[in-house]
Amino acid sequence: MNKQIKNIAVLTSGGDAPGMNAAIRAVVRTGIYNGLNVFGVIQGYQGLITNNIKPMDARSVSNILHLGGTILKTARCLEFKTEEGMAKAYQHVKENNIDALVTIGGDGTFTGAKIFSERYGINVIGIPGTIDNDLAGSDFTLGYDTAINTVLDAVDKIRDTADAHDRLFFIEVMGRNSGCIALRSAIASGAEVVLLPEQETTIDDLIKKLELGASTKKSSSIVIVSEGHKKGGAFEMARQVNERFKHYDTKVTILGHLQRGGSPSSFDRILGSRLGFAAVNALIAGETEKMAGLIGNEVKLTSIHDAITTQINKLEPDLLEMTEVLSI
């Protein structure tokens, strides 16, 4: 028999991602619409430990769809990884009569949620919020689309100055273990080369591609580098190229945390709303230790275990081939 859910809490944890506020809004209003009491946990798992838990109503989430970041704040909480930290969190969950949690974040967030649920019997549903798009169980994660658009805006501006000065720009984007942002940004921006964690591109391979462009009178080149590229980041690759290839004036731009911020795209606003709505309905239906994700434009539930342990490669083969074909 399903445990009756009366009080739910929502939190954001780990790195922020555009679209988190849309998910928070959907959780709060879907919960209230269904007669539930909804609480917001400030600063993620840290807020559970310090009892920074606030009741929320429909007006608590007014006018937040367009905001980047998260109105609930976020933090990386090492204390929650300890038995003592989890025990403090559970004590405050009990004091607030919270029956279930909606956790918005990435693999670290979901790992903590799964352990907490198993240890204390709290129903948990996760929403994937990470710009890296590196979780199984959802074709797209919150913030991924916005991050790509942010990169595109920067690359378009850099392309202008690259063309004006016959320059070669190495532009480093986020993605320690996933090249999703780099690959799509490269296709959409017309970059000549993309360097990915999932593929090994040697310095010789890179120089051959740049030489080909120079021989066909390209006035500039853009190389998108995922931060997790195995042969080094943008500065290291630029240094090696600069030593052996003098055709262009070589520059480096690190976009860094610029990619996390900004107003979420329409896609991320709708995705956050859909997943927040689905998460609450899943809790009402008695589901737990599941993640709500988008697969083939349908919202589906995947076990949190599978979401964080399944080895995935989201680099579309046709896009990989296109980086070679369209950059000549």
XYZ file of C-alpha atoms in Angstrom:
328
model
C 0.000 0.000 0.000
C 1.376 3.429 -0.966
C 2.430 5.752 1.818
C 0.085 8.742 1.880
C 1.962 11.925 1.061
C 0.827 15.117 2.787
C 3.938 17.261 3.118
C 6.720 17.529 0.556
C 9.930 19.537 0.397
C 11.963 20.638 -2.602
C 15.674 21.444 -2.705
C 18.407 22.241 -5.206
C 21.893 20.883 -4.676
C 25.287 20.920 -6.386
C 25.983 23.250 -9.284
C 23.187 25.595 -10.291
C 21.580 25.282 -13.716
C 19.173 27.524 -15.632
C 15.672 26.072 -15.425
C 15.888 25.070 -11.769
C 13.475 27.852 -10.828
C 10.945 26.611 -13.366
C 11.131 23.181 -11.727
C 10.771 24.664 -8.224
C 7.711 26.635 -9.361
C 6.118 23.549 -10.869
C 6.765 21.445 -7.757
C 5.282 24.064 -5.434
C 2.179 24.771 -7.486
C 1.505 21.146 -8.460
C 1.792 20.164 -4.806
C -0.565 22.908 -3.642
C -3.032 22.140 -6.457
C -3.176 18.559 -5.158
C -3.753 19.612 -1.545
C -0.215 19.080 -0.292
C 1.822 21.279 2.023
C 5.047 22.292 0.302
C 8.327 23.375 1.907
C 11.460 24.853 0.367
C 14.853 23.822 1.713
C 17.403 26.639 1.536
C 20.946 25.687 0.438
C 20.249 22.074 -0.441
C 21.264 19.319 1.959
C 22.977 21.907 4.135
C 19.538 23.382 4.741
C 18.215 20.015 5.915
C 21.075 19.785 8.408
C 20.583 23.334 9.744
C 16.757 23.205 9.573
C 16.632 26.044 7.068
C 13.241 24.874 5.819
C 10.477 27.313 4.871
C 6.802 26.768 4.020
C 5.958 27.869 0.490
C 2.720 28.940 -1.156
C 1.736 29.663 -4.747
C 2.943 33.275 -4.476
C 6.347 32.167 -3.175
C 7.232 31.200 -6.736
C 5.745 34.134 -8.640
C 7.877 35.734 -11.352
C 10.791 33.309 -11.155
C 10.522 31.504 -14.504
C 12.933 33.904 -16.179
C 15.547 33.850 -13.424
C 18.801 31.923 -13.650
C 20.313 30.223 -10.625
C 17.924 28.974 -7.933
C 15.772 30.937 -5.486
C 16.353 28.149 -2.940
C 20.136 28.582 -3.207
C 22.458 25.625 -3.447
C 25.556 24.280 -1.762
C 27.862 21.295 -1.852
C 27.487 19.699 1.568
C 30.202 17.296 2.690
C 28.542 16.852 6.088
C 25.528 15.208 4.447
C 27.840 12.395 3.309
C 28.398 11.394 6.939
C 26.054 9.354 9.137
C 25.916 12.186 11.650
C 24.999 14.719 8.999
C 22.247 12.556 7.573
C 20.904 11.901 11.064
C 20.632 15.659 11.702
C 18.868 16.098 8.358
C 16.390 13.325 9.145
C 15.645 14.812 12.544
C 14.645 18.093 10.909
C 12.629 16.284 8.242
C 10.661 14.602 11.063
C 10.220 17.856 12.970
C 8.631 19.420 9.901
C 6.497 16.314 9.237
C 7.933 16.034 5.731
C 6.914 12.819 3.969
C 8.837 13.161 0.717
C 11.556 15.123 -1.075
C 12.035 16.432 -4.593
C 15.753 16.856 -5.200
C 17.001 18.868 -8.165
C 20.626 18.380 -9.187
C 23.158 15.992 -10.662
C 24.770 12.674 -9.772
C 26.057 13.833 -6.372
C 22.612 15.121 -5.439
C 20.979 11.874 -6.515
C 23.545 9.705 -4.734
C 22.791 11.496 -1.472
C 19.039 11.282 -2.065
C 19.187 7.551 -2.728
C 21.179 6.805 0.430
C 18.923 9.069 2.512
C 15.806 7.350 1.188
C 17.183 3.872 1.804
C 18.379 4.720 5.299
C 15.293 6.569 6.577
C 12.397 5.536 4.356
C 11.773 9.014 2.934
C 10.241 8.938 -0.535
C 12.431 10.787 -3.038
C 12.015 11.834 -6.658
C 14.880 13.505 -8.520
C 14.908 16.099 -11.294
C 18.100 16.230 -13.414
C 19.604 19.706 -13.147
C 23.097 19.861 -14.655
C 24.391 21.758 -17.676
C 26.684 18.851 -18.629
C 23.770 16.611 -19.762
C 25.625 13.637 -18.297
C 22.860 11.618 -16.634
C 21.125 8.542 -18.018
C 17.334 8.568 -18.117
C 16.840 11.949 -19.780
C 17.781 13.086 -23.268
C 18.240 16.601 -21.888
C 19.005 17.850 -18.389
C 18.014 21.234 -16.993
C 20.388 23.995 -18.052
C 21.999 22.163 -20.959
C 20.136 24.013 -23.697
C 20.701 27.411 -22.062
C 24.410 26.705 -21.596
C 24.779 25.925 -25.301
C 23.027 29.160 -26.236
C 25.325 31.075 -23.879
C 28.380 29.521 -25.557
C 26.988 30.367 -28.993
C 26.497 33.998 -28.079
C 30.114 34.211 -26.919
C 31.542 32.360 -29.925
C 29.603 34.536 -32.380
C 31.191 37.627 -30.825
C 34.648 36.060 -30.758
C 34.291 35.057 -34.423
C 33.922 38.737 -35.360
C 37.259 39.711 -33.864
C 38.917 36.498 -35.097
C 37.978 37.345 -38.680
C 39.081 40.952 -38.292
C 42.585 39.986 -37.151
C 43.276 36.593 -38.821
C 43.217 34.905 -35.440
C 42.931 31.364 -34.151
C 40.807 31.167 -31.004
C 40.758 28.269 -28.569
C 37.501 28.521 -26.602
C 37.172 26.286 -23.548
C 33.711 25.205 -22.468
C 32.486 23.175 -19.504
C 32.382 19.396 -19.646
C 34.902 17.526 -17.515
C 33.627 14.095 -18.509
C 31.046 14.966 -21.143
C 31.566 16.664 -24.486
C 27.867 17.390 -25.053
C 28.153 21.181 -24.703
C 31.299 21.297 -26.826
C 29.907 19.168 -29.662
C 26.608 20.981 -30.098
C 28.256 24.365 -29.673
C 30.793 23.489 -32.357
C 28.112 22.480 -34.864
C 25.928 25.509 -34.168
C 28.791 28.019 -34.233
C 30.583 26.622 -37.279
C 33.771 25.868 -35.347
C 36.576 24.331 -37.392
C 37.592 21.820 -34.714
C 36.101 20.414 -31.509
C 38.135 18.600 -28.835
C 36.139 16.194 -26.661
C 36.830 14.070 -23.559
C 35.354 11.050 -25.343
C 37.738 11.284 -28.297
C 41.513 11.468 -28.495
C 42.701 14.203 -30.826
C 46.482 14.487 -30.994
C 48.319 17.732 -31.587
C 49.349 16.403 -35.013
C 45.699 15.761 -35.947
C 44.748 19.251 -34.814
C 47.518 20.942 -36.795
C 46.578 19.005 -39.952
C 43.022 20.328 -39.694
C 44.211 23.879 -39.149
C 46.657 23.635 -42.051
C 43.841 22.455 -44.312
C 41.807 25.527 -43.419
C 44.757 27.843 -43.955
C 45.457 26.291 -47.377
C 41.908 27.104 -48.496
C 42.297 30.731 -47.397
C 40.295 30.661 -44.175
C 40.747 34.035 -42.490
C 40.269 32.658 -38.971
C 39.621 29.451 -37.061
C 37.691 28.544 -33.939
C 38.574 25.490 -31.844
C 36.050 24.486 -29.171
C 37.764 22.631 -26.314
C 35.871 20.699 -23.671
C 37.600 21.241 -20.324
C 38.009 17.480 -19.914
C 39.905 16.904 -23.159
C 42.536 14.264 -22.414
C 45.457 16.052 -24.093
C 44.969 19.263 -22.140
C 42.730 22.292 -21.858
C 42.588 25.316 -24.126
C 45.773 26.967 -22.829
C 47.868 23.815 -23.229
C 46.552 23.029 -26.703
C 47.036 26.636 -27.792
C 50.621 26.609 -26.482
C 51.508 23.498 -28.445
C 49.861 24.747 -31.635
C 51.502 28.168 -31.327
C 54.922 26.515 -31.216
C 54.373 24.645 -34.483
C 51.781 26.622 -36.472
C 52.412 30.314 -37.126
C 49.716 31.039 -39.704
C 47.337 32.690 -37.207
C 47.713 34.896 -34.157
C 46.559 32.504 -31.410
C 44.279 33.523 -28.535
C 42.483 31.681 -25.719
C 39.108 32.326 -24.095
C 37.876 30.363 -21.072
C 34.104 30.755 -20.737
C 33.968 29.092 -17.317
C 31.008 29.762 -15.049
C 29.552 32.240 -17.510
C 27.864 29.129 -18.935
C 25.910 28.459 -15.739
C 24.208 31.838 -15.537
C 21.639 33.808 -17.425
C 17.946 33.599 -18.114
C 16.890 30.044 -19.043
C 15.859 29.318 -22.622
C 12.241 28.527 -23.435
C 13.242 24.877 -23.731
C 14.671 24.793 -20.198
C 11.663 26.657 -18.765
C 9.286 24.116 -20.284
C 11.512 21.164 -19.357
C 11.736 22.328 -15.729
C 7.970 22.779 -15.596
C 7.292 19.340 -17.063
C 9.713 17.554 -14.762
C 8.548 19.403 -11.637
C 4.931 18.554 -12.452
C 5.863 14.905 -13.062
C 7.929 14.642 -9.880
C 5.037 15.632 -7.614
C 2.607 13.343 -9.419
C 5.100 10.494 -9.043
C 5.298 11.062 -5.280
C 1.499 11.134 -5.033
C 1.437 7.811 -6.912
C 3.795 6.307 -4.325
C 6.968 6.277 -6.414
C 10.342 6.695 -4.775
C 14.039 6.629 -5.681
C 13.163 7.571 -9.250
C 14.244 10.406 -11.531
C 11.820 12.189 -13.831
C 13.401 12.664 -17.250
C 12.570 13.428 -20.852
C 13.016 10.541 -23.293
C 11.817 10.980 -26.852
C 9.698 13.986 -25.790
C 7.891 11.891 -23.173
C 8.397 12.304 -19.449
C 9.435 8.965 -17.974
C 10.721 7.698 -14.640
C 14.117 6.034 -14.315
C 15.505 4.560 -11.118
C 18.019 6.884 -9.504
C 20.432 3.964 -9.378
C 20.303 3.584 -13.169
C 20.475 7.334 -13.738
C 23.777 7.673 -11.895
C 25.452 4.333 -12.709
C 24.574 3.641 -16.336
C 27.451 4.396 -18.677
C 26.169 6.641 -21.447
C 27.507 8.428 -24.487
C 25.200 11.192 -25.659
C 27.408 12.291 -28.540
C 25.256 11.792 -31.628
C 27.213 9.967 -34.395
C 25.849 12.236 -37.119
C 26.981 15.344 -35.239
C 30.458 13.869 -34.804
C 30.660 13.190 -38.524
C 29.345 16.651 -39.313
C 32.199 18.304 -37.413
C 34.542 16.824 -40.034
C 32.374 17.379 -43.102
C 31.069 20.887 -42.474
C 34.316 22.459 -41.260
C 36.272 22.152 -44.529
